[in-house]
Amino acid sequence: MNKRSLIFSLILSSVLCNKAFAELKSTEIGNNIENSYKKRIKQEENLLQESFTPYGEVGTIFTIYGNSGKYKTATSHPMLYLDYNFAPQWSLFFEWNRLSNIYSGDYEKDSNKSNHDFSVPKGHFEYVHKNFFNTKAVWRTQVGARQTNFFKSSDDKYWTWISSSLDFYKYFPRTENFEVLQFAIQPLYFYGSYVKSSPNGHMNHAALNLLTQFKIYEDFKFQFNGYLSKEWYNGDFKVDKKEEMNYFAIVSWLEYSKNIYQFNEKTNLQFNFATGFDPYIFTNNSEKGWKPTFWIIDHGYGWLWPAKLDNDKSYANMFNAFALPQLKLTYNHSQDLSMDLFVQVKYSNQVWGSSQKDWKLQPQGGIGVTYKF
């Protein structure tokens, strides 16, 4: 067995035991849009090559979140991921996240404490079609699965999904200061269930999404996504006996990244910045305690949302605006192995509902290691 196959087998075996999960990585702050664009371009170039060599990367990131004002959000967040292109048209992504509080105390007696003790594995296969009726549109299909484990059997949720997207970015003209990096329409369906609860709950979700990314000036990148969703519930998925819900959500991010100091040929310091708002949700229904599915929540920029949801509030007409600067020190040990040390602070509104107040700073920091093969 060669070196690449051995590494892949070890990591895959480890992650499969936990299934997987996919989120914005802390080491990609300010670079998430550019990195996702480069990944898609490389996948498209694979289709044109006469020969193909599998490639990918494995990594681990450990992030610490501090308290945000009176909100006790101090949390540790270890993460392991695998991104593997094993065939010209096929890729595999697995990620496992474990989140836990790093303070002690009685959660039930502290309304401003956010209890984030849970494990969330998730993964998907993606297939890039060679053409879409001989047009320039790029056609992708994704099939995935996810588990949410709060270490209470009645709270465990399981999800499976399938999506297909058509990206029309090649039809847009490019200029020196403006370029369309993505302009995709994505139909999506997924199914969720409480497997161990009684009575069992189930949920069907159908959505039509708009996914866009732009380069707008030099090192600035902009992303705007819209999600039009309809859900049907039964059993434990119902909220206030609600059997279905219609809603629309949008996210909007602006990113900037700049190398500010080169220590030597292997080490550099980078300034990264992101700002915007996480899913802004519009709905005519506002049942107490209702929240959208993981598909919407996972598209927040970073991991932690505001710490407290009042019992008389829901996610309806709620948004989380933020600014997130980061300093990242990168050491490239070799062409394949790199290590990152980062510190950052997130400034965001900490309130649920339609008003915007209680803006707080939350310090964050961590370390990441990436191996490319």
Short mmCIF file of C-alpha atoms in Angstrom, two decimals:
data_model
loop_
_atom_site.label_atom_id
_atom_site.label_comp_id
_atom_site.label_asym_id
_atom_site.label_seq_id
_atom_site.Cartn_x
_atom_site.Cartn_y
_atom_site.Cartn_z
CA MET A 1 0.00 0.00 0.00
CA ASN A 2 1.48 3.38 -1.00
CA LYS A 3 1.80 6.39 1.31
CA ARG A 4 -1.30 8.18 0.00
CA SER A 5 -3.49 5.09 0.23
CA LEU A 6 -2.33 4.38 3.77
CA ILE A 7 -3.06 7.93 4.99
CA PHE A 8 -6.44 7.93 3.28
CA SER A 9 -7.42 4.57 4.77
CA LEU A 10 -6.49 5.59 8.32
CA ILE A 11 -8.36 8.90 8.20
CA LEU A 12 -11.37 7.46 6.40
CA SER A 13 -11.69 4.66 8.94
CA SER A 14 -11.55 7.16 11.80
CA VAL A 15 -14.12 9.50 10.29
CA LEU A 16 -16.53 6.81 9.13
CA CYS A 17 -16.88 5.72 12.74
CA ASN A 18 -18.26 9.17 13.47
CA LYS A 19 -19.97 9.80 10.12
CA ALA A 20 -19.16 13.44 9.19
CA PHE A 21 -19.92 17.15 9.23
CA ALA A 22 -19.21 20.21 7.03
CA GLU A 23 -18.85 23.79 8.17
CA LEU A 24 -16.87 26.91 7.43
CA LYS A 25 -13.40 26.23 8.86
CA SER A 26 -11.86 28.81 11.20
CA THR A 27 -8.67 28.78 9.13
CA GLU A 28 -10.67 30.00 6.11
CA ILE A 29 -11.91 33.28 7.60
CA GLY A 30 -11.63 35.88 4.84
CA ASN A 31 -10.67 33.19 2.30
CA ASN A 32 -13.75 30.96 2.26
CA ILE A 33 -15.10 32.29 -1.05
CA GLU A 34 -11.78 32.12 -2.89
CA ASN A 35 -10.97 28.64 -1.58
CA SER A 36 -14.35 27.22 -2.56
CA TYR A 37 -14.00 28.77 -6.03
CA LYS A 38 -10.52 27.30 -6.55
CA LYS A 39 -11.78 23.90 -5.46
CA ARG A 40 -14.61 23.95 -8.00
CA ILE A 41 -12.30 25.11 -10.80
CA LYS A 42 -9.85 22.29 -10.11
CA GLN A 43 -12.70 19.75 -10.18
CA GLU A 44 -13.82 21.09 -13.55
CA GLU A 45 -10.25 20.87 -14.90
CA ASN A 46 -10.17 17.19 -13.91
CA LEU A 47 -12.78 16.46 -16.58
CA LEU A 48 -10.44 17.74 -19.33
CA GLN A 49 -7.37 15.75 -18.34
CA GLU A 50 -6.39 12.60 -20.20
CA SER A 51 -5.03 11.04 -17.00
CA PHE A 52 -6.10 11.60 -13.40
CA THR A 53 -4.29 11.19 -10.09
CA PRO A 54 -6.45 11.17 -6.94
CA TYR A 55 -5.75 14.06 -4.57
CA GLY A 56 -7.10 15.60 -1.40
CA GLU A 57 -6.33 16.85 2.07
CA VAL A 58 -6.90 15.92 5.69
CA GLY A 59 -6.80 18.32 8.58
CA THR A 60 -7.65 19.09 12.15
CA ILE A 61 -8.59 22.43 13.73
CA PHE A 62 -8.99 23.24 17.41
CA THR A 63 -10.82 26.49 18.21
CA ILE A 64 -11.49 28.18 21.56
CA TYR A 65 -14.39 30.64 21.91
CA GLY A 66 -14.39 33.10 24.82
CA ASN A 67 -17.35 34.63 26.63
CA SER A 68 -19.37 37.27 24.81
CA GLY A 69 -20.26 39.90 27.40
CA LYS A 70 -22.77 38.49 29.89
CA TYR A 71 -23.39 35.55 27.56
CA LYS A 72 -21.40 32.56 28.81
CA THR A 73 -20.31 31.15 25.47
CA ALA A 74 -16.83 29.90 26.42
CA THR A 75 -16.51 26.76 24.34
CA SER A 76 -13.96 24.34 22.92
CA HIS A 77 -14.36 23.06 19.38
CA PRO A 78 -12.13 20.28 17.99
CA MET A 79 -12.73 19.30 14.37
CA LEU A 80 -11.41 16.67 11.93
CA TYR A 81 -12.03 16.70 8.18
CA LEU A 82 -11.24 14.83 4.98
CA ASP A 83 -11.63 16.22 1.45
CA TYR A 84 -10.82 13.63 -1.24
CA ASN A 85 -11.19 13.68 -5.05
CA PHE A 86 -10.89 9.98 -5.84
CA ALA A 87 -12.02 10.06 -9.49
CA PRO A 88 -12.25 12.74 -12.20
CA GLN A 89 -15.94 13.33 -11.53
CA TRP A 90 -16.25 12.14 -7.92
CA SER A 91 -15.30 13.71 -4.60
CA LEU A 92 -15.88 12.77 -0.99
CA PHE A 93 -16.09 15.15 1.96
CA PHE A 94 -16.29 14.12 5.62
CA GLU A 95 -16.09 16.28 8.70
CA TRP A 96 -16.67 15.61 12.36
CA ASN A 97 -17.10 18.35 14.95
CA ARG A 98 -17.26 18.07 18.72
CA LEU A 99 -18.42 21.07 20.70
CA SER A 100 -18.37 21.38 24.51
CA ASN A 101 -18.38 24.09 27.18
CA ILE A 102 -15.12 24.77 28.96
CA TYR A 103 -16.70 26.26 32.08
CA SER A 104 -18.37 24.53 35.02
CA GLY A 105 -21.74 25.24 36.58
CA ASP A 106 -25.41 24.34 36.53
CA TYR A 107 -26.79 25.03 33.06
CA GLU A 108 -30.42 24.89 34.18
CA LYS A 109 -29.97 27.75 36.66
CA ASP A 110 -28.20 30.13 34.29
CA SER A 111 -30.42 31.48 31.51
CA ASN A 112 -27.50 33.23 29.81
CA LYS A 113 -25.41 30.09 29.51
CA SER A 114 -25.27 28.28 26.18
CA ASN A 115 -24.92 24.52 26.60
CA HIS A 116 -23.14 23.34 23.46
CA ASP A 117 -22.33 19.77 24.46
CA PHE A 118 -22.88 17.90 21.24
CA SER A 119 -21.28 15.97 18.39
CA VAL A 120 -22.22 16.61 14.77
CA PRO A 121 -20.86 14.32 12.03
CA LYS A 122 -21.75 14.89 8.39
CA GLY A 123 -20.55 13.89 4.93
CA HIS A 124 -21.40 13.84 1.25
CA PHE A 125 -20.44 12.50 -2.15
CA GLU A 126 -20.43 14.95 -5.07
CA TYR A 127 -20.54 14.18 -8.79
CA VAL A 128 -19.56 16.75 -11.42
CA HIS A 129 -21.31 16.01 -14.72
CA LYS A 130 -19.27 16.43 -17.90
CA ASN A 131 -21.83 18.64 -19.60
CA PHE A 132 -25.38 19.89 -19.39
CA PHE A 133 -26.92 19.49 -22.86
CA ASN A 134 -23.71 20.82 -24.44
CA THR A 135 -23.97 24.18 -22.66
CA LYS A 136 -21.37 26.01 -20.56
CA ALA A 137 -23.40 25.46 -17.38
CA VAL A 138 -21.66 23.31 -14.75
CA TRP A 139 -23.91 20.58 -13.33
CA ARG A 140 -23.23 19.05 -9.90
CA THR A 141 -25.13 16.45 -7.86
CA GLN A 142 -24.60 15.84 -4.14
CA VAL A 143 -25.84 13.08 -1.81
CA GLY A 144 -25.18 13.34 1.92
CA ALA A 145 -26.05 12.31 5.48
CA ARG A 146 -25.82 13.93 8.89
CA GLN A 147 -26.41 13.17 12.56
CA THR A 148 -26.94 15.58 15.46
CA ASN A 149 -26.05 14.00 18.78
CA PHE A 150 -26.79 15.89 22.02
CA PHE A 151 -25.92 12.79 24.09
CA LYS A 152 -29.58 12.31 24.90
CA SER A 153 -31.16 9.56 22.80
CA SER A 154 -34.47 11.41 22.49
CA ASP A 155 -32.73 14.43 20.95
CA ASP A 156 -30.72 12.66 18.26
CA LYS A 157 -31.67 13.60 14.73
CA TYR A 158 -30.65 11.92 11.48
CA TRP A 159 -30.71 13.51 8.04
CA THR A 160 -30.20 12.46 4.44
CA TRP A 161 -30.31 14.75 1.42
CA ILE A 162 -29.85 15.08 -2.31
CA SER A 163 -29.23 18.28 -4.23
CA SER A 164 -28.39 19.24 -7.78
CA SER A 165 -27.02 22.58 -8.93
CA LEU A 166 -26.49 24.38 -12.24
CA ASP A 167 -23.76 27.03 -12.20
CA PHE A 168 -23.92 29.68 -14.97
CA TYR A 169 -20.83 31.68 -13.96
CA LYS A 170 -19.13 31.09 -17.34
CA TYR A 171 -21.81 33.15 -19.11
CA PHE A 172 -20.83 36.38 -17.34
CA PRO A 173 -18.14 38.73 -18.71
CA ARG A 174 -15.04 39.46 -16.64
CA THR A 175 -13.36 42.78 -15.98
CA GLU A 176 -10.26 43.73 -14.04
CA ASN A 177 -12.28 44.58 -10.92
CA PHE A 178 -15.35 42.38 -11.28
CA GLU A 179 -15.79 38.68 -11.84
CA VAL A 180 -18.66 36.27 -11.23
CA LEU A 181 -17.25 33.25 -9.38
CA GLN A 182 -20.57 31.44 -8.94
CA PHE A 183 -24.15 31.92 -10.06
CA ALA A 184 -25.97 28.67 -9.38
CA ILE A 185 -29.55 27.46 -9.03
CA GLN A 186 -29.85 24.56 -6.59
CA PRO A 187 -32.96 22.41 -6.02
CA LEU A 188 -32.65 20.49 -2.76
CA TYR A 189 -34.56 17.81 -0.83
CA PHE A 190 -33.76 16.26 2.51
CA TYR A 191 -35.44 14.04 5.06
CA GLY A 192 -35.03 14.23 8.83
CA SER A 193 -36.10 11.90 11.62
CA TYR A 194 -35.98 11.36 15.38
CA VAL A 195 -35.04 7.71 15.26
CA LYS A 196 -35.15 6.92 18.99
CA SER A 197 -37.96 9.19 20.16
CA SER A 198 -41.52 8.12 20.86
CA PRO A 199 -43.55 8.85 18.88
CA ASN A 200 -41.01 9.13 16.08
CA GLY A 201 -40.89 12.48 14.35
CA HIS A 202 -40.21 13.05 10.67
CA MET A 203 -39.64 16.06 8.46
CA ASN A 204 -39.52 16.63 4.71
CA HIS A 205 -37.77 19.69 3.35
CA ALA A 206 -37.82 21.00 -0.23
CA ALA A 207 -35.95 24.12 -1.31
CA LEU A 208 -34.89 26.14 -4.32
CA ASN A 209 -31.66 28.01 -3.60
CA LEU A 210 -29.65 30.74 -5.31
CA LEU A 211 -25.88 30.55 -4.69
CA THR A 212 -23.69 33.46 -5.85
CA GLN A 213 -20.09 34.60 -5.36
CA PHE A 214 -18.28 37.62 -6.83
CA LYS A 215 -14.86 39.18 -6.97
CA ILE A 216 -15.65 42.89 -6.74
CA TYR A 217 -12.32 44.71 -6.31
CA GLU A 218 -8.77 43.43 -5.92
CA ASP A 219 -8.75 41.26 -2.78
CA PHE A 220 -12.47 41.70 -1.95
CA LYS A 221 -14.93 38.84 -2.44
CA PHE A 222 -18.71 38.94 -1.93
CA GLN A 223 -21.23 36.15 -1.43
CA PHE A 224 -25.03 36.32 -1.48
CA ASN A 225 -27.22 33.23 -1.10
CA GLY A 226 -31.00 32.91 -1.00
CA TYR A 227 -32.95 29.87 0.26
CA LEU A 228 -36.66 29.42 -0.50
CA SER A 229 -37.91 26.53 1.63
CA LYS A 230 -41.01 24.52 2.47
CA GLU A 231 -41.17 21.91 5.24
CA TRP A 232 -43.70 19.30 6.35
CA TYR A 233 -43.62 17.94 9.92
CA ASN A 234 -45.09 15.19 12.04
CA GLY A 235 -44.37 13.74 15.49
CA ASP A 236 -41.63 15.47 17.48
CA PHE A 237 -40.73 17.80 14.62
CA LYS A 238 -43.98 19.74 15.10
CA VAL A 239 -43.79 23.13 16.82
CA ASP A 240 -47.07 24.29 18.43
CA LYS A 241 -48.80 21.55 16.39
CA LYS A 242 -47.58 23.21 13.18
CA GLU A 243 -47.51 20.65 10.35
CA GLU A 244 -45.76 22.76 7.71
CA MET A 245 -43.75 25.95 7.34
CA ASN A 246 -42.77 28.22 4.45
CA TYR A 247 -39.85 30.64 4.75
CA PHE A 248 -37.14 32.49 2.88
CA ALA A 249 -33.60 33.08 4.14
CA ILE A 250 -30.62 35.01 2.83
CA VAL A 251 -26.96 35.31 3.81
CA SER A 252 -24.54 38.01 2.67
CA TRP A 253 -20.79 38.14 3.34
CA LEU A 254 -17.93 40.39 2.32
CA GLU A 255 -14.40 38.96 2.62
CA TYR A 256 -10.92 40.46 2.45
CA SER A 257 -7.51 38.85 2.81
CA LYS A 258 -3.98 40.24 2.63
CA ASN A 259 -0.49 38.95 3.43
CA ILE A 260 1.02 41.61 5.68
CA TYR A 261 4.44 40.17 6.55
CA GLN A 262 6.71 37.46 5.13
CA PHE A 263 9.08 36.22 7.86
CA ASN A 264 10.88 33.78 5.55
CA GLU A 265 10.10 31.48 2.65
CA LYS A 266 8.06 29.18 4.91
CA THR A 267 6.33 31.55 7.33
CA ASN A 268 3.95 34.45 6.70
CA LEU A 269 1.43 36.57 8.59
CA GLN A 270 -1.98 37.19 7.03
CA PHE A 271 -4.77 39.63 7.87
CA ASN A 272 -8.26 38.29 7.11
CA PHE A 273 -11.61 39.95 7.54
CA ALA A 274 -15.26 39.07 7.03
CA THR A 275 -18.46 41.01 7.64
CA GLY A 276 -22.14 40.70 6.77
CA PHE A 277 -25.07 38.86 8.26
CA ASP A 278 -25.92 35.23 8.81
CA PRO A 279 -29.25 33.78 7.69
CA TYR A 280 -31.90 36.49 7.76
CA ILE A 281 -35.15 34.54 7.88
CA PHE A 282 -38.50 35.79 6.59
CA THR A 283 -41.74 33.97 7.38
CA ASN A 284 -45.37 34.81 8.12
CA ASN A 285 -45.40 32.18 10.85
CA SER A 286 -43.60 32.72 14.14
CA GLU A 287 -44.42 29.75 16.38
CA LYS A 288 -42.59 29.94 19.70
CA GLY A 289 -39.41 27.90 19.66
CA TRP A 290 -39.44 27.34 15.89
CA LYS A 291 -36.13 27.34 14.07
CA PRO A 292 -35.13 26.44 10.51
CA THR A 293 -33.33 23.21 9.68
CA PHE A 294 -29.60 22.63 9.89
CA TRP A 295 -29.26 23.50 6.19
CA ILE A 296 -29.96 27.14 6.97
CA ILE A 297 -28.27 27.32 10.36
CA ASP A 298 -25.08 25.69 9.06
CA HIS A 299 -24.65 28.52 6.57
CA GLY A 300 -23.81 30.95 9.34
CA TYR A 301 -20.32 32.44 9.18
CA GLY A 302 -18.49 30.54 11.86
CA TRP A 303 -19.83 28.16 14.47
CA LEU A 304 -21.52 29.95 17.35
CA TRP A 305 -24.74 31.91 17.07
CA PRO A 306 -26.14 34.19 19.82
CA ALA A 307 -26.21 32.38 23.11
CA LYS A 308 -29.80 32.67 24.25
CA LEU A 309 -33.19 32.09 22.66
CA ASP A 310 -36.08 33.35 24.80
CA ASN A 311 -39.01 30.97 25.12
CA ASP A 312 -41.33 33.49 23.48
CA LYS A 313 -39.04 34.00 20.47
CA SER A 314 -38.35 32.10 17.27
CA TYR A 315 -35.91 32.43 14.40
CA ALA A 316 -38.57 34.22 12.34
CA ASN A 317 -37.41 37.65 11.16
CA MET A 318 -34.12 37.21 13.01
CA PHE A 319 -30.59 37.89 11.79
CA ASN A 320 -27.09 37.93 13.20
CA ALA A 321 -24.92 40.75 11.83
CA PHE A 322 -21.19 40.48 12.47
CA ALA A 323 -17.67 41.72 11.81
CA LEU A 324 -14.82 39.22 12.15
CA PRO A 325 -11.14 40.28 11.80
CA GLN A 326 -8.41 37.65 12.06
CA LEU A 327 -4.62 37.45 12.23
CA LYS A 328 -3.25 34.12 10.98
CA LEU A 329 0.33 32.91 11.14
CA THR A 330 1.04 30.15 8.62
CA TYR A 331 4.06 27.85 8.62
CA ASN A 332 4.54 25.69 5.51
CA HIS A 333 6.72 22.85 6.73
CA SER A 334 6.71 21.33 3.24
CA GLN A 335 4.71 21.47 0.05
CA ASP A 336 2.19 19.08 1.64
CA LEU A 337 2.16 19.96 5.34
CA SER A 338 1.16 23.34 6.78
CA MET A 339 0.21 24.68 10.22
CA ASP A 340 -1.86 27.75 11.15
CA LEU A 341 -2.07 29.71 14.39
CA PHE A 342 -4.91 32.25 14.45
CA VAL A 343 -6.52 34.81 16.74
CA GLN A 344 -9.73 36.68 15.93
CA VAL A 345 -12.62 38.54 17.49
CA LYS A 346 -16.26 38.44 16.46
CA TYR A 347 -18.39 41.54 16.99
CA SER A 348 -22.07 40.70 16.59
CA ASN A 349 -25.56 41.38 17.86
CA GLN A 350 -26.58 38.95 20.60
CA VAL A 351 -30.36 39.21 20.47
CA TRP A 352 -33.09 37.03 19.01
CA GLY A 353 -35.97 38.72 17.22
CA SER A 354 -36.40 41.62 14.82
CA SER A 355 -34.44 44.23 16.84
CA GLN A 356 -30.68 44.75 16.80
CA LYS A 357 -29.00 45.46 20.12
CA ASP A 358 -26.66 44.06 22.77
CA TRP A 359 -23.64 44.09 20.45
CA LYS A 360 -20.74 42.23 22.04
CA LEU A 361 -17.17 41.19 21.32
CA GLN A 362 -16.24 37.52 21.51
CA PRO A 363 -12.51 36.58 21.44
CA GLN A 364 -11.62 33.44 19.50
CA GLY A 365 -8.43 31.62 18.61
CA GLY A 366 -6.97 28.29 17.66
CA ILE A 367 -4.61 26.14 15.67
CA GLY A 368 -4.98 24.14 12.47
CA VAL A 369 -2.90 21.48 10.71
CA THR A 370 -3.41 20.49 7.05
CA TYR A 371 -1.81 17.68 5.05
CA LYS A 372 -2.30 17.54 1.27
CA PHE A 373 -1.84 14.27 -0.57
#
